[in-house]
mmCIF file of the C-alpha atoms, coordinates in Angstrom:
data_MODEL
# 
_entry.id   MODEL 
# 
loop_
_atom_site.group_PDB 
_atom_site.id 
_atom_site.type_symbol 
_atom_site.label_atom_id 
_atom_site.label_alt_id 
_atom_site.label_comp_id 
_atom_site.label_asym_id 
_atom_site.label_entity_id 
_atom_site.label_seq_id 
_atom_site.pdbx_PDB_ins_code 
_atom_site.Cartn_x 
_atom_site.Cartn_y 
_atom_site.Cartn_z 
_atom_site.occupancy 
_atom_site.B_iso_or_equiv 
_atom_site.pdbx_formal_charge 
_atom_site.auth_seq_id 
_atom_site.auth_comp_id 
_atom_site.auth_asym_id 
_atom_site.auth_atom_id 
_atom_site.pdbx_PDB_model_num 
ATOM 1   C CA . UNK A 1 1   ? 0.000  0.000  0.000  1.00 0.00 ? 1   UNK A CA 1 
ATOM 2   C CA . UNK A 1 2   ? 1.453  3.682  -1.472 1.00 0.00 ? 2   UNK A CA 1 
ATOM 3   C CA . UNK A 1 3   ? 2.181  5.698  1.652  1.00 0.00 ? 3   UNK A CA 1 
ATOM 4   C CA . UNK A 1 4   ? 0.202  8.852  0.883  1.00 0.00 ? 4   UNK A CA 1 
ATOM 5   C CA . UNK A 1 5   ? 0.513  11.097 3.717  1.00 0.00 ? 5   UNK A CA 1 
ATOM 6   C CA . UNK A 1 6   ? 2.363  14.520 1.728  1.00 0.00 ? 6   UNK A CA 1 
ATOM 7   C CA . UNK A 1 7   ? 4.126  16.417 4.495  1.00 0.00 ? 7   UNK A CA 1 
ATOM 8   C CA . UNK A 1 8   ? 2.722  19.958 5.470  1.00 0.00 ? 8   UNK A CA 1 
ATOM 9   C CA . UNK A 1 9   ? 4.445  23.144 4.690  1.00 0.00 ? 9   UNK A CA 1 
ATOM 10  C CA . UNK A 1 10  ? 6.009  22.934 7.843  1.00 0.00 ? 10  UNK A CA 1 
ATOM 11  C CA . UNK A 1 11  ? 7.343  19.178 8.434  1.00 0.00 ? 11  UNK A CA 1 
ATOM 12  C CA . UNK A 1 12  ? 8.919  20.622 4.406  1.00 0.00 ? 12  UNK A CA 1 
ATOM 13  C CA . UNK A 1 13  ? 10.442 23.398 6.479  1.00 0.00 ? 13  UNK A CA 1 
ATOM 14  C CA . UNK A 1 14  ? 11.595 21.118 9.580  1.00 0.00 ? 14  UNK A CA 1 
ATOM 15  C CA . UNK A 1 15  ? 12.644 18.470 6.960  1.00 0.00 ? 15  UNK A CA 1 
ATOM 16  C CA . UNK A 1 16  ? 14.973 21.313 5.164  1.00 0.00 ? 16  UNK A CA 1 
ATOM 17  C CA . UNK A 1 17  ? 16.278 22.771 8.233  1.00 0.00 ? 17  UNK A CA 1 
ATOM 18  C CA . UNK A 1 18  ? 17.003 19.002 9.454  1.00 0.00 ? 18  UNK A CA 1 
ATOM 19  C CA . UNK A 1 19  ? 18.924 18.275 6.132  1.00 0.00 ? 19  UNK A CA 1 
ATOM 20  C CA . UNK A 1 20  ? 20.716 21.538 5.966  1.00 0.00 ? 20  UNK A CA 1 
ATOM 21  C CA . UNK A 1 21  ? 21.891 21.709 9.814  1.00 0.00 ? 21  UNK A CA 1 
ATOM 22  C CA . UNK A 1 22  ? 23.316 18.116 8.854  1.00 0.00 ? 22  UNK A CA 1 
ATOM 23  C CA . UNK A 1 23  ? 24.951 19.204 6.116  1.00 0.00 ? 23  UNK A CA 1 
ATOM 24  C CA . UNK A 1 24  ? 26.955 22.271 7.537  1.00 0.00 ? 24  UNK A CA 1 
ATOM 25  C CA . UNK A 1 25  ? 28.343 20.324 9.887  1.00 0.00 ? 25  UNK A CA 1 
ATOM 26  C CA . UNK A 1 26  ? 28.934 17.477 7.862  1.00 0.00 ? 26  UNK A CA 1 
ATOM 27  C CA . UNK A 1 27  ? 31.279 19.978 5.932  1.00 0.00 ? 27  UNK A CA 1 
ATOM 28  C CA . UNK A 1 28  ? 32.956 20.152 9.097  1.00 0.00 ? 28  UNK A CA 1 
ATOM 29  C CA . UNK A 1 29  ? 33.434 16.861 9.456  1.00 0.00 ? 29  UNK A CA 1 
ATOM 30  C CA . UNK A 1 30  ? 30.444 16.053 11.589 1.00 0.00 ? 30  UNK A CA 1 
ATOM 31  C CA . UNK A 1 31  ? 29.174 12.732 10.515 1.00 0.00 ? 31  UNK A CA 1 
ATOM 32  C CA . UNK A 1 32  ? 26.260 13.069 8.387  1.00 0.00 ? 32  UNK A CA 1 
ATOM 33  C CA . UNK A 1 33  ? 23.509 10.407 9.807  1.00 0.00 ? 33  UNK A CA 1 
ATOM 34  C CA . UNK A 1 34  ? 24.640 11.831 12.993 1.00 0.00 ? 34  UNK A CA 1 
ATOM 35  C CA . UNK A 1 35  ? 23.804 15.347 11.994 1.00 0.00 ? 35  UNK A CA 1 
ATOM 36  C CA . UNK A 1 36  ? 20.499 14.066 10.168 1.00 0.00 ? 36  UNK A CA 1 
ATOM 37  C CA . UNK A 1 37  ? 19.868 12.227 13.756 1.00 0.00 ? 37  UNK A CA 1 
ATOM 38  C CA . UNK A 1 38  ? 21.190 15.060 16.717 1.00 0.00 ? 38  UNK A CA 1 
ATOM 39  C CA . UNK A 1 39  ? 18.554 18.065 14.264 1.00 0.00 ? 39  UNK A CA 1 
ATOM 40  C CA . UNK A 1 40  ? 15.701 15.600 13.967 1.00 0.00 ? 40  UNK A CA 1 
ATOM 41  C CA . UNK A 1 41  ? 15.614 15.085 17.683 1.00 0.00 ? 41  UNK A CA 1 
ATOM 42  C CA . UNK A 1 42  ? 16.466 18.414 18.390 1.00 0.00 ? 42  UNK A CA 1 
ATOM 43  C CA . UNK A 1 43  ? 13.598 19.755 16.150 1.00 0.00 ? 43  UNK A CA 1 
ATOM 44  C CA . UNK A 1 44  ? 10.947 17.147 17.954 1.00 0.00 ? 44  UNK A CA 1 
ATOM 45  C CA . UNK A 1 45  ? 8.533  18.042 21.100 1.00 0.00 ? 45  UNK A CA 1 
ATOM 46  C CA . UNK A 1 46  ? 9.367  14.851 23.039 1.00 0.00 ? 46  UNK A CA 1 
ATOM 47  C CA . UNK A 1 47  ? 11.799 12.184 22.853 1.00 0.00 ? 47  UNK A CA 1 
ATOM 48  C CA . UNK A 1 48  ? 11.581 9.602  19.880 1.00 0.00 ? 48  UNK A CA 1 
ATOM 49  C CA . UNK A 1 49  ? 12.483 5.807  19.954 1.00 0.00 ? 49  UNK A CA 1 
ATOM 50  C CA . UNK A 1 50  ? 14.850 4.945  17.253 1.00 0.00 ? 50  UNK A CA 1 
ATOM 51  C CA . UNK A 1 51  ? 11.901 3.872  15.002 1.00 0.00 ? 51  UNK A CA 1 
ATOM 52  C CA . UNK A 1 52  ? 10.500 7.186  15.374 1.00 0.00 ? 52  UNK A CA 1 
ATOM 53  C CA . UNK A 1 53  ? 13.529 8.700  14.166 1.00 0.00 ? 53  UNK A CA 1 
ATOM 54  C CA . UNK A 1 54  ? 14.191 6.638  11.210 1.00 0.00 ? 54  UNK A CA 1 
ATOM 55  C CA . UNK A 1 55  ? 10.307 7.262  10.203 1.00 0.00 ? 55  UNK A CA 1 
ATOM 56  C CA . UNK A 1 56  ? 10.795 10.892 10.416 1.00 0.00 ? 56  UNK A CA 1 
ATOM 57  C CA . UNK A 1 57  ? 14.187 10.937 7.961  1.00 0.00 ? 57  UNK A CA 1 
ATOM 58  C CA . UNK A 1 58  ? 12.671 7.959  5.861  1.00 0.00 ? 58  UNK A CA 1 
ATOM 59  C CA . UNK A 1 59  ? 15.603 5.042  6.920  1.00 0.00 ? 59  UNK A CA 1 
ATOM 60  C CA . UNK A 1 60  ? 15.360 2.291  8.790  1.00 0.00 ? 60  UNK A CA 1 
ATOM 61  C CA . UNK A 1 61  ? 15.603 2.186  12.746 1.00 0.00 ? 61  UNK A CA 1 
ATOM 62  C CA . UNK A 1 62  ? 19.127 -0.021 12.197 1.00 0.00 ? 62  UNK A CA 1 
ATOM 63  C CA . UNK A 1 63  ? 20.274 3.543  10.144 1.00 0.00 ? 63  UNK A CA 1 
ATOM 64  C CA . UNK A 1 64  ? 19.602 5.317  13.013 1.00 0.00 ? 64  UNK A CA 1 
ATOM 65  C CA . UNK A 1 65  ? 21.371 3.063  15.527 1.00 0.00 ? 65  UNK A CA 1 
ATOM 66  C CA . UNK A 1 66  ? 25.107 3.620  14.770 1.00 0.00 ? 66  UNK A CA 1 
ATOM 67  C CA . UNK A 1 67  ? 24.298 7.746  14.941 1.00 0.00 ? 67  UNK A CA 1 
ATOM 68  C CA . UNK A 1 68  ? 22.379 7.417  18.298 1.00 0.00 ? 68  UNK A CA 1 
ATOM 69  C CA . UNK A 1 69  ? 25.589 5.014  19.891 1.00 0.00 ? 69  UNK A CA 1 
ATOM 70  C CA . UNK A 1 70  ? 27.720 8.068  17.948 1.00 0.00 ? 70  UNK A CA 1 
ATOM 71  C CA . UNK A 1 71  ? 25.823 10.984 19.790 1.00 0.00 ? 71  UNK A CA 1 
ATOM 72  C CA . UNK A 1 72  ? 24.931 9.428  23.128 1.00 0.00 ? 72  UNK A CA 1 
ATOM 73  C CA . UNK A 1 73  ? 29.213 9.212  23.670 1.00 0.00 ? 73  UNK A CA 1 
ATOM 74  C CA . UNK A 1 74  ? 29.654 13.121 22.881 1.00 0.00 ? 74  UNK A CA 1 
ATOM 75  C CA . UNK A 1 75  ? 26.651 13.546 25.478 1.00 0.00 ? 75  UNK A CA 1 
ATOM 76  C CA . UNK A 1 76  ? 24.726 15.849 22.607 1.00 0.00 ? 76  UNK A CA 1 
ATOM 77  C CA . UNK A 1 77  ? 21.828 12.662 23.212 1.00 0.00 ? 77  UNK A CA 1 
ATOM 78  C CA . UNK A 1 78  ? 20.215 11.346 26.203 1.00 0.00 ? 78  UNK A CA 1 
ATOM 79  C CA . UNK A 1 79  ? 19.120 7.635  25.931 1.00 0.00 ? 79  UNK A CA 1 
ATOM 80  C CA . UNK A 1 80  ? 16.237 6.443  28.527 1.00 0.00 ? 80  UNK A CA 1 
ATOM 81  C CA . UNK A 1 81  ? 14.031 3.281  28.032 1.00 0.00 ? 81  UNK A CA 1 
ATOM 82  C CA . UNK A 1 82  ? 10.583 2.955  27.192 1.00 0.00 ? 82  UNK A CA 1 
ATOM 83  C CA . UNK A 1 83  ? 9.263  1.557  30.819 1.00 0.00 ? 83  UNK A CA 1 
ATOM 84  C CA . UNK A 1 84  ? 7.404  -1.989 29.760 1.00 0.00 ? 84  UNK A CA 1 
ATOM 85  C CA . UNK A 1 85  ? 9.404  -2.715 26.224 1.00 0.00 ? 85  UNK A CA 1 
ATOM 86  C CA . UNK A 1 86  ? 12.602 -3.200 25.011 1.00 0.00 ? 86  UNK A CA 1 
ATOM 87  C CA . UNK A 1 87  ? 13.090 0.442  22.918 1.00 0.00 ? 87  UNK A CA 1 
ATOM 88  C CA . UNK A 1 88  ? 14.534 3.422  23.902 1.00 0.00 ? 88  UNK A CA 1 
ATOM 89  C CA . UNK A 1 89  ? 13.793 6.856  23.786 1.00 0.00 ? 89  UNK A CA 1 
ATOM 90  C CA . UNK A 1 90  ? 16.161 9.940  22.566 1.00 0.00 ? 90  UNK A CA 1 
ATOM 91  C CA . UNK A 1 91  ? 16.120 13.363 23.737 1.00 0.00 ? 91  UNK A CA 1 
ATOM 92  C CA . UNK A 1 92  ? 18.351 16.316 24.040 1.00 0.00 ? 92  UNK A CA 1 
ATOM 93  C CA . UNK A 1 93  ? 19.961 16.914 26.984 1.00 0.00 ? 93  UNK A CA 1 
ATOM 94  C CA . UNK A 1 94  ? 19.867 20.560 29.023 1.00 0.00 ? 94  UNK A CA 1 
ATOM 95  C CA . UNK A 1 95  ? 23.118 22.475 27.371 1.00 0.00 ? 95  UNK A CA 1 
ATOM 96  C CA . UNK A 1 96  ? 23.886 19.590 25.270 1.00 0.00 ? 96  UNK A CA 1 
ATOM 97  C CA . UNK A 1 97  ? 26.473 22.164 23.556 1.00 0.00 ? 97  UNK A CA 1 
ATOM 98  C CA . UNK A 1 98  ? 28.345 22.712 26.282 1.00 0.00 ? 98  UNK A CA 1 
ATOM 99  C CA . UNK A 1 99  ? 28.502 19.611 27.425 1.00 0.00 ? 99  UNK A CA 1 
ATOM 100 C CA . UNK A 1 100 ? 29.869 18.218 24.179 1.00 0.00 ? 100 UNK A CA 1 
ATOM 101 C CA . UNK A 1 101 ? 32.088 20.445 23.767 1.00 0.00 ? 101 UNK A CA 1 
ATOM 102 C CA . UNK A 1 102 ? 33.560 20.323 27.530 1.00 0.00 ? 102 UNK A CA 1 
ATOM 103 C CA . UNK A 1 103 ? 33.364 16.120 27.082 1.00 0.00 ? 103 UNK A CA 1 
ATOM 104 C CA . UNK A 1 104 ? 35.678 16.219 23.340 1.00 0.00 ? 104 UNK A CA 1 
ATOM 105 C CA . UNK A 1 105 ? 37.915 19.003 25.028 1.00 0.00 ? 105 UNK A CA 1 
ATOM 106 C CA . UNK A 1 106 ? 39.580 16.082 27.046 1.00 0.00 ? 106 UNK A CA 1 
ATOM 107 C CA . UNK A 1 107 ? 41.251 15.329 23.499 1.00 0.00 ? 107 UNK A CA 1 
ATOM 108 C CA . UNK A 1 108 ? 43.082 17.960 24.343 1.00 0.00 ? 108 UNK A CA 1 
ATOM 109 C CA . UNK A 1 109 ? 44.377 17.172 27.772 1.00 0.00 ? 109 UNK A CA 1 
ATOM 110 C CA . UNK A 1 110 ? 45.368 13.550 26.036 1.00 0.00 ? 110 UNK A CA 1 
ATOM 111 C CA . UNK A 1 111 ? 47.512 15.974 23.459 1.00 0.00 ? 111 UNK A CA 1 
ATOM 112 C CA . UNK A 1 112 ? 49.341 17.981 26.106 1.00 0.00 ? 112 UNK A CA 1 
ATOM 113 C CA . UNK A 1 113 ? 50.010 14.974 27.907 1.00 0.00 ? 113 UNK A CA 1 
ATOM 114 C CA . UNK A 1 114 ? 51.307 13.067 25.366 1.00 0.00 ? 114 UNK A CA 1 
ATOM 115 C CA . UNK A 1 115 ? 53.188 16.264 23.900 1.00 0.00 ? 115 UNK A CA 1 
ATOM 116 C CA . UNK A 1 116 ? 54.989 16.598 27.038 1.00 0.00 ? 116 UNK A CA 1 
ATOM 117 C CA . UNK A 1 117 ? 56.393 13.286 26.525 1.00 0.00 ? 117 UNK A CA 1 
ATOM 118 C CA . UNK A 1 118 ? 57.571 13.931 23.255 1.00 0.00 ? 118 UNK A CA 1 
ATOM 119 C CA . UNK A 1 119 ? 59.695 17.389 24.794 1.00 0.00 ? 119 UNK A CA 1 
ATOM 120 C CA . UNK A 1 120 ? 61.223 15.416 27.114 1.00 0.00 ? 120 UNK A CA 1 
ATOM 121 C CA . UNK A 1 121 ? 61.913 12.829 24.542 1.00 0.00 ? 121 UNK A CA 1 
ATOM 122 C CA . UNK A 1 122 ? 63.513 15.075 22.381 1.00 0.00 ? 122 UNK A CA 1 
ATOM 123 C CA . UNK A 1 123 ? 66.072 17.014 24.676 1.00 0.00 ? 123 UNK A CA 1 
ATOM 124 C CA . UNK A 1 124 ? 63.506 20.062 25.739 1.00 0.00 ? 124 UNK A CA 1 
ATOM 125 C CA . UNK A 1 125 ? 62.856 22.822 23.957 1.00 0.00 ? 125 UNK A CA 1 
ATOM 126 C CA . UNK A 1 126 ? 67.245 23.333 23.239 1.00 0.00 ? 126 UNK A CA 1 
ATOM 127 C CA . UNK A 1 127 ? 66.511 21.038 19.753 1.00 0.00 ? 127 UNK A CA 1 
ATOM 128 C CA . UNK A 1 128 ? 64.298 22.383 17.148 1.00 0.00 ? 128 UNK A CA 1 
ATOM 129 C CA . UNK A 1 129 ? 62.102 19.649 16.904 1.00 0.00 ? 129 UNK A CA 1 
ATOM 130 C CA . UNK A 1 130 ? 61.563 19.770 21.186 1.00 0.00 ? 130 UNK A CA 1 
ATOM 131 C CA . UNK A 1 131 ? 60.816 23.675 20.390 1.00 0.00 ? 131 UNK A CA 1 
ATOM 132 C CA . UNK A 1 132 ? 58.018 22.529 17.612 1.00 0.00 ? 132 UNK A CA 1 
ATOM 133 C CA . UNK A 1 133 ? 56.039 20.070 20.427 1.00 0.00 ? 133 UNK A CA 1 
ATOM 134 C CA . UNK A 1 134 ? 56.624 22.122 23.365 1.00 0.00 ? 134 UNK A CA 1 
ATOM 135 C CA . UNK A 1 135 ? 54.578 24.986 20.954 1.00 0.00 ? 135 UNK A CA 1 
ATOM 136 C CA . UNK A 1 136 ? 51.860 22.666 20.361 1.00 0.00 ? 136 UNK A CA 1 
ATOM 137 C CA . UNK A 1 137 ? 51.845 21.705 23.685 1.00 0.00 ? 137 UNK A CA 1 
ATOM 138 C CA . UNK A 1 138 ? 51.375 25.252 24.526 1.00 0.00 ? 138 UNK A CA 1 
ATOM 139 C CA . UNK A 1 139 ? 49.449 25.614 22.432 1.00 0.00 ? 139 UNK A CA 1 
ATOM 140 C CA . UNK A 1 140 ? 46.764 22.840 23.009 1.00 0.00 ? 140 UNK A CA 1 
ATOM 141 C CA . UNK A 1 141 ? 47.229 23.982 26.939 1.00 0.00 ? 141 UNK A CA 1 
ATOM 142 C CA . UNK A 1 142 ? 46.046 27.610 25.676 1.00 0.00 ? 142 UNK A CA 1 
ATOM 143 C CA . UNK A 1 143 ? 43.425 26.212 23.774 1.00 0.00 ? 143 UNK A CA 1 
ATOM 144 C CA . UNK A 1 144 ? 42.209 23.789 26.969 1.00 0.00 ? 144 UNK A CA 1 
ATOM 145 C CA . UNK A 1 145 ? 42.209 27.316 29.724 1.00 0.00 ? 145 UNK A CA 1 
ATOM 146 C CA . UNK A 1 146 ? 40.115 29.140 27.041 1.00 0.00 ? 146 UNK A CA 1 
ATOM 147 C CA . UNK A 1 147 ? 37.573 26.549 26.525 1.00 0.00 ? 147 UNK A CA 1 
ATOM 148 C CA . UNK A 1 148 ? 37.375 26.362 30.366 1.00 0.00 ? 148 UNK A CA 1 
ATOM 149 C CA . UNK A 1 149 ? 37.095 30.027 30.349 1.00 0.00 ? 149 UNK A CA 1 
ATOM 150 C CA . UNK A 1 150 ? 33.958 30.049 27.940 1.00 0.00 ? 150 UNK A CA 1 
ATOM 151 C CA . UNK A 1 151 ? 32.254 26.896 29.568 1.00 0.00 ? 151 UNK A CA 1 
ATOM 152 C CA . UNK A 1 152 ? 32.553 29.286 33.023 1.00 0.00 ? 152 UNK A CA 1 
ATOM 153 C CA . UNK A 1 153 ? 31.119 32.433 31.306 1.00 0.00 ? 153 UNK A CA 1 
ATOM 154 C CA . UNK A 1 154 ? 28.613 30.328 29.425 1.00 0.00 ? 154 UNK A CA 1 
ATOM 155 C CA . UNK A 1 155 ? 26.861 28.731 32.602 1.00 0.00 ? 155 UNK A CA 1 
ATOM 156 C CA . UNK A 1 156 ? 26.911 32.564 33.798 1.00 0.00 ? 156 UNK A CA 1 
ATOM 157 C CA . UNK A 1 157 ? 25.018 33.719 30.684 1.00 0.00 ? 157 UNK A CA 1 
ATOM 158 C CA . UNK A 1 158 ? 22.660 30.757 30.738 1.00 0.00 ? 158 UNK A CA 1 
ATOM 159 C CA . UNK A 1 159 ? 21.987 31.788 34.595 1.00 0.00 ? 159 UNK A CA 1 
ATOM 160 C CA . UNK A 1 160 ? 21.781 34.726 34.329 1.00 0.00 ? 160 UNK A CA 1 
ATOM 161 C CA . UNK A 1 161 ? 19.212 34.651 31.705 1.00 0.00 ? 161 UNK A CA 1 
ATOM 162 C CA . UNK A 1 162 ? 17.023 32.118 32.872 1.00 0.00 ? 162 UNK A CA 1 
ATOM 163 C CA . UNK A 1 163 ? 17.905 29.187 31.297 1.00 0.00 ? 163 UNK A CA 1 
ATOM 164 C CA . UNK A 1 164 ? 20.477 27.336 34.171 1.00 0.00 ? 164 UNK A CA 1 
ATOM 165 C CA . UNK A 1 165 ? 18.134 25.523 35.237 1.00 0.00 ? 165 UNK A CA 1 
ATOM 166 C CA . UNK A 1 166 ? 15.823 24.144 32.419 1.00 0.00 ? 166 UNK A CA 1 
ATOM 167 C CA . UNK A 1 167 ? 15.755 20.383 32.237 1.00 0.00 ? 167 UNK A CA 1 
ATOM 168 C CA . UNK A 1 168 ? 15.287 19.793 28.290 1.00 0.00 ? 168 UNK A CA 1 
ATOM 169 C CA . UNK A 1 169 ? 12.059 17.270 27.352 1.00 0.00 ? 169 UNK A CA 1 
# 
């Protein structure tokens, strides 16, 4: 049987702004079903099961699976079960952007770390190639205080306008 629901102007808008969200930061090397997944959750009223999701962006709920295991790690997705089945519902966490970003910024602790090896491995920064890690080392340590900076100044924002303390749906 031909499905023959036709989407209203709006799901057409939703639908675009889904696709196009994924998109730009697929450019960035976001990946893609991820993208598709993190805006079509994002752009829902409640949370969706898996099924849900893959009905919504017209794949199959075993499409969707990899993106949601993908998102749940970088805490952008909350995963809670359906109480008396087996599925799982998806939702966005409260401040899911800072959050993500604070949970990939301990790449760069692993860098310094592992950057400070590679000074003392290579005589300190007296040999030019010591002088080239100990600057990315330095540089990845800048990078780690600033972030820190912004998360502080972000919660202040947030709190400061209201939004602290809003638990996301």
């Amino acid at each position: 049987m031909p499905d023959d629901h036709r989407p209203t102007p709006h799901e057409e808008e939703v639908h675009l702004f889904v696709e196009r969200m994924a998109m730009a930061f697929a450019d960035v090397g976001f990946p893609r079903m991820a993208g598709r997944v993190l805006f079509t959750v994002m752009s829902a009223d409640a949370p969706l099961t898996a099924a849900e999701i893959g009905e919504r962006l017209g794949v199959s709920a075993a499409a969707v699976s990899g993106a949601v295991r993908y998102l749940t790690q970088f805490a952008m997705l909350v995963r809670e079960p359906v109480k008396g089945s087996r599925r799982d519902r998806y939702r966005m966490p409260a401040n899911p952007w800072y959050e993500a970003t604070i949970t990939k910024t301990g790449l760069y602790k692993n860098f310094i770390d592992i950057a400070k090896g590679g000074v003392d491995a290579l005589g300190g920064r007296d040999t030019p190639a010591g002088e080239r890690v100990a600057e990315m080392r330095d540089f990845f340590l800048f990078v780690q205080e600033e972030i820190d900076a912004l998360g502080e100044r972000w919660r202040a924002r947030r709190a400061a306008t209201g939004h602290g303390d809003r638990a996301d749906a």
